[in-house]
CSV table of C-alpha atoms in Angstrom, one decimal:
chain,number,residue,atom,x,y,z
A,11,MET,CA,76.4,-24.5,-44.9
A,12,VAL,CA,74.7,-27.0,-47.2
A,13,GLU,CA,77.9,-28.6,-48.5
A,14,PRO,CA,79.5,-29.2,-45.1
A,15,LEU,CA,76.4,-30.8,-44.0
A,16,VAL,CA,76.4,-33.1,-47.0
A,17,PHE,CA,79.9,-34.2,-46.4
A,18,VAL,CA,78.9,-35.2,-42.7
A,19,GLY,CA,75.9,-37.0,-44.1
A,20,ILE,CA,78.0,-38.8,-46.6
A,21,GLY,CA,80.6,-39.8,-43.9
A,22,LEU,CA,77.6,-40.9,-41.7
A,23,LEU,CA,76.2,-43.2,-44.6
A,24,VAL,CA,79.8,-44.6,-45.3
A,25,GLY,CA,80.5,-45.2,-41.6
A,26,THR,CA,77.2,-47.1,-41.0
A,27,LEU,CA,77.4,-49.3,-44.1
A,28,GLY,CA,81.1,-49.8,-43.9
A,29,THR,CA,80.9,-51.0,-40.3
A,30,LEU,CA,77.8,-53.1,-40.8
A,31,ILE,CA,79.5,-55.3,-43.2
A,32,GLY,CA,82.9,-55.3,-41.8
A,33,ALA,CA,84.7,-52.9,-44.1
A,34,GLY,CA,86.2,-49.5,-43.6
A,35,GLY,CA,83.8,-47.7,-46.1
A,36,GLY,CA,86.4,-46.5,-48.6
A,37,PHE,CA,85.0,-48.8,-51.2
A,38,ILE,CA,81.8,-46.7,-51.0
A,39,LEU,CA,83.6,-43.2,-50.7
A,40,VAL,CA,86.1,-43.4,-53.4
A,41,PRO,CA,83.8,-44.3,-56.4
A,42,LEU,CA,81.2,-41.7,-55.0
A,43,PHE,CA,84.0,-39.0,-55.0
A,44,VAL,CA,85.3,-40.0,-58.6
A,45,LEU,CA,81.8,-39.4,-59.8
A,46,MET,CA,81.2,-36.4,-57.8
A,47,TYR,CA,84.3,-34.7,-58.7
A,48,PRO,CA,85.9,-36.2,-61.8
A,49,GLU,CA,88.4,-33.3,-62.0
A,50,TRP,CA,90.1,-34.1,-58.7
A,51,PRO,CA,93.4,-36.1,-59.2
A,52,PRO,CA,93.4,-39.7,-57.6
A,53,GLU,CA,95.8,-39.0,-55.0
A,54,ALA,CA,93.5,-36.3,-53.6
A,55,ILE,CA,90.7,-38.7,-53.4
A,56,THR,CA,92.6,-41.5,-51.9
A,57,SER,CA,94.1,-39.2,-49.3
A,58,ILE,CA,90.7,-38.0,-48.0
A,59,SER,CA,89.4,-41.5,-48.3
A,60,LEU,CA,92.3,-43.0,-46.2
A,61,ALA,CA,91.6,-40.4,-43.4
A,62,VAL,CA,88.0,-41.1,-43.3
A,63,VAL,CA,88.7,-44.9,-43.1
A,64,PHE,CA,90.9,-44.1,-40.2
A,65,PHE,CA,88.1,-42.3,-38.3
A,66,ASN,CA,85.6,-44.9,-39.2
A,67,ALA,CA,87.9,-48.0,-38.4
A,68,GLY,CA,89.2,-46.3,-35.2
A,69,SER,CA,85.4,-45.7,-34.0
A,70,GLY,CA,84.4,-49.2,-35.1
A,71,SER,CA,87.5,-50.7,-33.2
A,72,TYR,CA,86.4,-48.9,-30.0
A,73,ALA,CA,83.0,-50.4,-30.3
A,74,TYR,CA,84.1,-54.0,-30.9
A,75,SER,CA,86.8,-53.6,-28.1
A,76,LYS,CA,83.9,-53.2,-25.7
A,77,LEU,CA,82.4,-56.5,-27.1
A,78,ARG,CA,85.8,-58.1,-26.7
A,79,LYS,CA,85.9,-59.7,-30.1
A,80,ILE,CA,89.3,-58.3,-31.3
A,81,ASP,CA,92.0,-60.7,-31.6
A,82,TYR,CA,94.7,-58.1,-30.6
A,83,ARG,CA,97.7,-60.4,-31.2
A,84,SER,CA,96.6,-61.2,-34.8
A,85,ALA,CA,95.9,-57.6,-35.4
A,86,LEU,CA,99.4,-56.5,-34.2
A,87,LEU,CA,100.9,-59.2,-36.4
A,88,PHE,CA,99.0,-58.6,-39.5
A,89,GLY,CA,98.7,-54.9,-38.9
A,90,ALA,CA,102.5,-54.7,-39.2
A,91,ALA,CA,102.3,-56.4,-42.4
A,92,THR,CA,100.1,-53.9,-44.0
A,93,LEU,CA,102.2,-50.9,-43.2
A,94,PRO,CA,104.9,-51.4,-45.8
A,95,GLY,CA,102.1,-52.2,-48.3
A,96,ALA,CA,100.2,-49.1,-47.3
A,97,VAL,CA,103.4,-46.9,-47.7
A,98,GLY,CA,104.0,-48.3,-51.2
A,99,GLY,CA,100.5,-47.9,-52.2
A,100,ALA,CA,100.1,-44.5,-51.1
A,101,LEU,CA,103.5,-43.4,-52.9
A,102,ALA,CA,102.4,-45.3,-56.1
A,103,THR,CA,99.1,-43.5,-56.4
A,104,GLY,CA,100.6,-40.3,-57.6
A,105,TYR,CA,102.1,-42.2,-60.6
A,106,LEU,CA,98.7,-43.5,-61.7
A,107,GLN,CA,96.9,-41.5,-64.4
A,108,ALA,CA,93.1,-40.9,-63.8
A,109,GLY,CA,91.8,-43.2,-66.4
A,110,ILE,CA,94.0,-46.1,-65.4
A,111,PHE,CA,93.0,-45.5,-61.7
A,112,ASN,CA,89.3,-45.5,-62.7
A,113,ARG,CA,89.5,-48.7,-64.6
A,114,ILE,CA,91.4,-50.5,-61.8
A,115,LEU,CA,88.9,-49.2,-59.1
A,116,ALA,CA,86.1,-50.1,-61.6
A,117,VAL,CA,87.2,-53.8,-62.0
A,118,LEU,CA,87.6,-54.2,-58.2
A,119,LEU,CA,84.2,-52.7,-57.6
A,120,VAL,CA,82.5,-55.2,-60.0
A,121,LEU,CA,84.5,-58.1,-58.1
A,122,ILE,CA,83.4,-56.8,-54.7
A,123,SER,CA,79.7,-56.5,-56.0
A,124,VAL,CA,79.9,-60.1,-57.1
A,125,TYR,CA,81.1,-61.2,-53.7
A,126,LEU,CA,78.5,-59.3,-51.9
A,127,ILE,CA,75.8,-60.8,-54.0
A,128,VAL,CA,77.0,-64.2,-53.5
A,129,PHE,CA,77.6,-64.0,-49.9
A,130,PRO,CA,75.1,-61.2,-48.6
A,131,ASN,CA,75.1,-62.6,-45.1
A,132,LYS,CA,78.5,-62.7,-43.6
A,133,ALA,CA,77.3,-65.2,-41.0
A,134,LYS,CA,77.8,-67.8,-43.8
A,135,PHE,CA,81.4,-67.6,-42.9
A,136,SER,CA,81.0,-68.4,-39.3
A,137,VAL,CA,81.0,-72.2,-39.4
A,138,HIS,CA,84.5,-73.7,-39.8
A,139,THR,CA,85.6,-77.2,-39.4
A,140,ASP,CA,89.2,-76.7,-40.8
A,141,MET,CA,91.6,-76.4,-37.6
A,142,LYS,CA,94.9,-76.7,-39.8
A,143,GLY,CA,97.4,-74.0,-38.9
A,144,ASP,CA,100.5,-73.2,-37.0
A,145,THR,CA,99.1,-70.8,-35.0
A,146,GLU,CA,96.0,-71.2,-32.4
A,147,ARG,CA,94.0,-68.6,-31.0
A,148,MET,CA,91.1,-68.5,-28.3
A,149,ILE,CA,88.9,-65.6,-27.7
A,150,VAL,CA,86.2,-65.0,-25.1
A,151,ASP,CA,83.8,-62.3,-25.9
A,152,ARG,CA,81.9,-60.1,-23.4
A,153,GLU,CA,79.0,-62.5,-23.7
A,154,HIS,CA,81.3,-65.5,-22.6
A,155,LYS,CA,81.2,-67.0,-26.0
A,156,VAL,CA,84.3,-68.9,-26.9
A,157,TYR,CA,85.9,-68.8,-30.2
A,158,ARG,CA,88.8,-71.1,-31.0
A,159,TYR,CA,90.5,-71.3,-34.4
A,160,ARG,CA,94.0,-72.1,-36.1
A,161,PHE,CA,95.6,-70.5,-39.1
A,162,TYR,CA,98.8,-70.4,-40.9
A,163,LYS,CA,100.7,-67.3,-39.8
A,164,TRP,CA,102.9,-66.5,-43.0
A,165,ARG,CA,99.9,-66.9,-45.1
A,166,GLY,CA,98.2,-64.1,-43.2
A,167,ILE,CA,101.3,-61.9,-43.3
A,168,LEU,CA,101.6,-62.2,-47.1
A,169,ILE,CA,97.9,-61.6,-47.5
A,170,SER,CA,98.0,-58.5,-45.3
A,171,PHE,CA,100.8,-57.0,-47.2
A,172,ALA,CA,99.1,-57.3,-50.5
A,173,VAL,CA,95.8,-56.0,-49.0
A,174,GLY,CA,97.8,-53.1,-47.5
A,175,PHE,CA,99.2,-52.1,-51.0
A,176,LEU,CA,96.0,-52.4,-52.9
A,177,SER,CA,93.8,-50.8,-50.3
A,178,SER,CA,96.3,-47.7,-49.9
A,179,LEU,CA,96.7,-47.5,-53.5
A,180,LEU,CA,93.0,-46.9,-54.4
A,181,GLY,CA,92.0,-45.4,-50.9
A,182,ILE,CA,89.3,-48.2,-50.3
A,183,GLY,CA,90.4,-49.2,-46.9
A,184,GLY,CA,90.7,-52.9,-47.5
A,185,GLY,CA,88.2,-54.4,-45.0
A,186,ILE,CA,86.1,-55.7,-47.8
A,187,ILE,CA,88.9,-57.6,-49.0
A,188,HIS,CA,90.6,-58.5,-45.6
A,189,VAL,CA,87.4,-59.8,-43.9
A,190,PRO,CA,86.7,-62.6,-46.5
A,191,ALA,CA,90.4,-63.5,-46.6
A,192,LEU,CA,90.5,-63.9,-42.8
A,193,THR,CA,87.4,-66.1,-42.8
A,194,GLY,CA,87.8,-68.0,-45.9
A,195,LEU,CA,91.7,-68.5,-46.1
A,196,LEU,CA,92.7,-68.2,-42.4
A,197,ASN,CA,89.7,-69.7,-40.5
A,198,PHE,CA,88.6,-66.7,-38.5
A,199,PRO,CA,85.3,-66.8,-37.1
A,200,VAL,CA,83.3,-63.9,-39.0
A,201,HIS,CA,82.7,-61.7,-35.8
A,202,ILE,CA,86.5,-61.9,-34.8
A,203,ALA,CA,87.5,-61.4,-38.6
A,204,THR,CA,85.2,-58.2,-38.6
A,205,ALA,CA,86.4,-56.8,-35.4
A,206,THR,CA,90.2,-57.5,-36.0
A,207,SER,CA,90.1,-56.2,-39.6
A,208,HIS,CA,88.8,-52.9,-38.1
A,209,LEU,CA,91.8,-52.5,-35.9
A,210,MET,CA,94.1,-53.3,-38.6
A,211,LEU,CA,92.4,-50.9,-40.9
A,212,ALA,CA,92.8,-48.1,-38.5
A,213,ALA,CA,96.7,-48.6,-38.4
A,214,MET,CA,97.1,-49.0,-42.2
A,215,ALA,CA,94.7,-46.0,-43.1
A,216,LEU,CA,96.6,-43.7,-40.6
A,217,THR,CA,100.0,-44.9,-42.4
A,218,GLY,CA,98.7,-44.1,-45.7
A,219,THR,CA,97.3,-40.7,-44.6
A,220,ILE,CA,100.6,-39.7,-42.9
A,221,VAL,CA,102.4,-40.7,-46.3
A,222,HIS,CA,100.0,-38.5,-48.2
A,223,PHE,CA,100.4,-35.5,-45.9
A,224,VAL,CA,104.3,-35.7,-46.1
A,225,THR,CA,104.1,-35.9,-49.9
A,226,GLY,CA,102.0,-32.8,-49.9
A,227,THR,CA,98.7,-34.4,-51.4
A,228,PHE,CA,96.8,-34.2,-48.1
A,229,ARG,CA,96.8,-30.6,-47.1
A,230,GLY,CA,94.2,-27.6,-46.7
A,231,ASN,CA,91.0,-28.4,-48.4
A,232,GLU,CA,91.6,-32.1,-48.3
A,233,ILE,CA,92.0,-32.0,-44.6
A,234,LYS,CA,88.8,-29.8,-44.1
A,235,ILE,CA,86.8,-32.2,-46.3
A,236,ALA,CA,88.2,-35.4,-44.4
A,237,LEU,CA,87.4,-34.0,-40.9
A,238,LEU,CA,83.7,-33.4,-42.1
A,239,LEU,CA,83.5,-36.8,-43.6
A,240,GLY,CA,85.2,-38.2,-40.5
A,241,ALA,CA,82.8,-36.7,-38.0
A,242,GLY,CA,79.9,-38.4,-39.7
A,243,ALA,CA,82.0,-41.7,-40.0
A,244,VAL,CA,82.7,-41.8,-36.3
A,245,LEU,CA,78.8,-41.8,-35.6
A,246,GLY,CA,78.2,-44.1,-38.4
A,247,ALA,CA,80.7,-46.6,-37.2
A,248,GLN,CA,79.1,-46.7,-33.8
A,249,LEU,CA,75.6,-47.1,-35.4
A,250,GLY,CA,76.9,-49.7,-37.7
A,251,ALA,CA,78.4,-51.8,-35.0
A,252,TYR,CA,75.1,-51.7,-33.1
A,253,LEU,CA,72.9,-52.5,-36.0
A,254,SER,CA,75.3,-55.4,-36.9
A,255,HIS,CA,73.7,-57.5,-34.0
A,256,LYS,CA,70.2,-56.0,-34.4
A,257,VAL,CA,69.2,-56.2,-38.1
A,258,LYS,CA,69.6,-58.7,-40.9
A,259,SER,CA,71.8,-56.9,-43.5
A,260,ALA,CA,71.3,-59.2,-46.5
A,261,PHE,CA,69.0,-56.9,-48.2
A,262,ILE,CA,71.1,-53.7,-47.5
A,263,ILE,CA,74.1,-55.5,-48.6
A,264,ARG,CA,72.7,-56.6,-51.9
A,265,ALA,CA,71.2,-53.3,-52.7
A,266,LEU,CA,74.8,-51.8,-52.2
A,267,ALA,CA,76.3,-54.5,-54.2
A,268,ILE,CA,74.0,-53.6,-57.2
A,269,ALA,CA,75.0,-49.9,-56.7
A,270,LEU,CA,78.6,-50.8,-56.7
A,271,PHE,CA,78.3,-52.8,-59.8
A,272,SER,CA,76.6,-49.9,-61.7
A,273,VAL,CA,79.2,-47.5,-60.5
A,274,GLY,CA,82.0,-50.0,-61.6
A,275,ILE,CA,80.5,-50.3,-65.1
A,276,ARG,CA,80.0,-46.6,-65.4
A,277,LEU,CA,83.6,-45.9,-64.3
A,278,PHE,CA,85.1,-48.5,-66.7
A,279,PHE,CA,83.5,-47.1,-69.6
């Protein structure tokens, strides 16, 4: 009974931290599993991680929908763009050797850690003066706060396709890439970007998981582990969404960044 409880606990941690900083949590789970189970093939780890990202992102999306912070039209548009990339990434994972997979993941973890250290407080992205773009949105949340912004539609579609491929290839979910892209390149207010990214993550992760199931890399033991992790992640996502407006997460994020940097260096060498 110890190991199942460990998986649920890991899922709870991944779901809480992932939702707290606006990501799916796969960027925590994948390197953790690579170190815990180095004998597992990359496609097994990524298939489990994508399934957990789906549970986490789906639960987080429900929590954010109640706050009325999701830009549904943009989520549908960009989410559709992630799907072809997600299919290609899931298929490509099987052709990666473990050593190459680890080094690609290591480089990405180091880049993510640097980003988190430089911008530990995601609220720094919440002020935008650039209203250029061909598409305009206006969102009114549950507290009647109005978010108005503009962005270039095709830029967002291309970014989303690339994020879908890379995140599905490595099983990291993609929120850790998509949120800064939405805020920094597409002028989304940070709270809208976080909520909208979760809905897109859910669709992308589900697509990647289905591809892994069809190709036979997500069966039996992988499904059991994913369900245990997913149970914890669903609870963690609700907790993370609640804590996102109750605590200052800068310290947590910086500590997480240091851990990711250490894991990235360890994986690379």
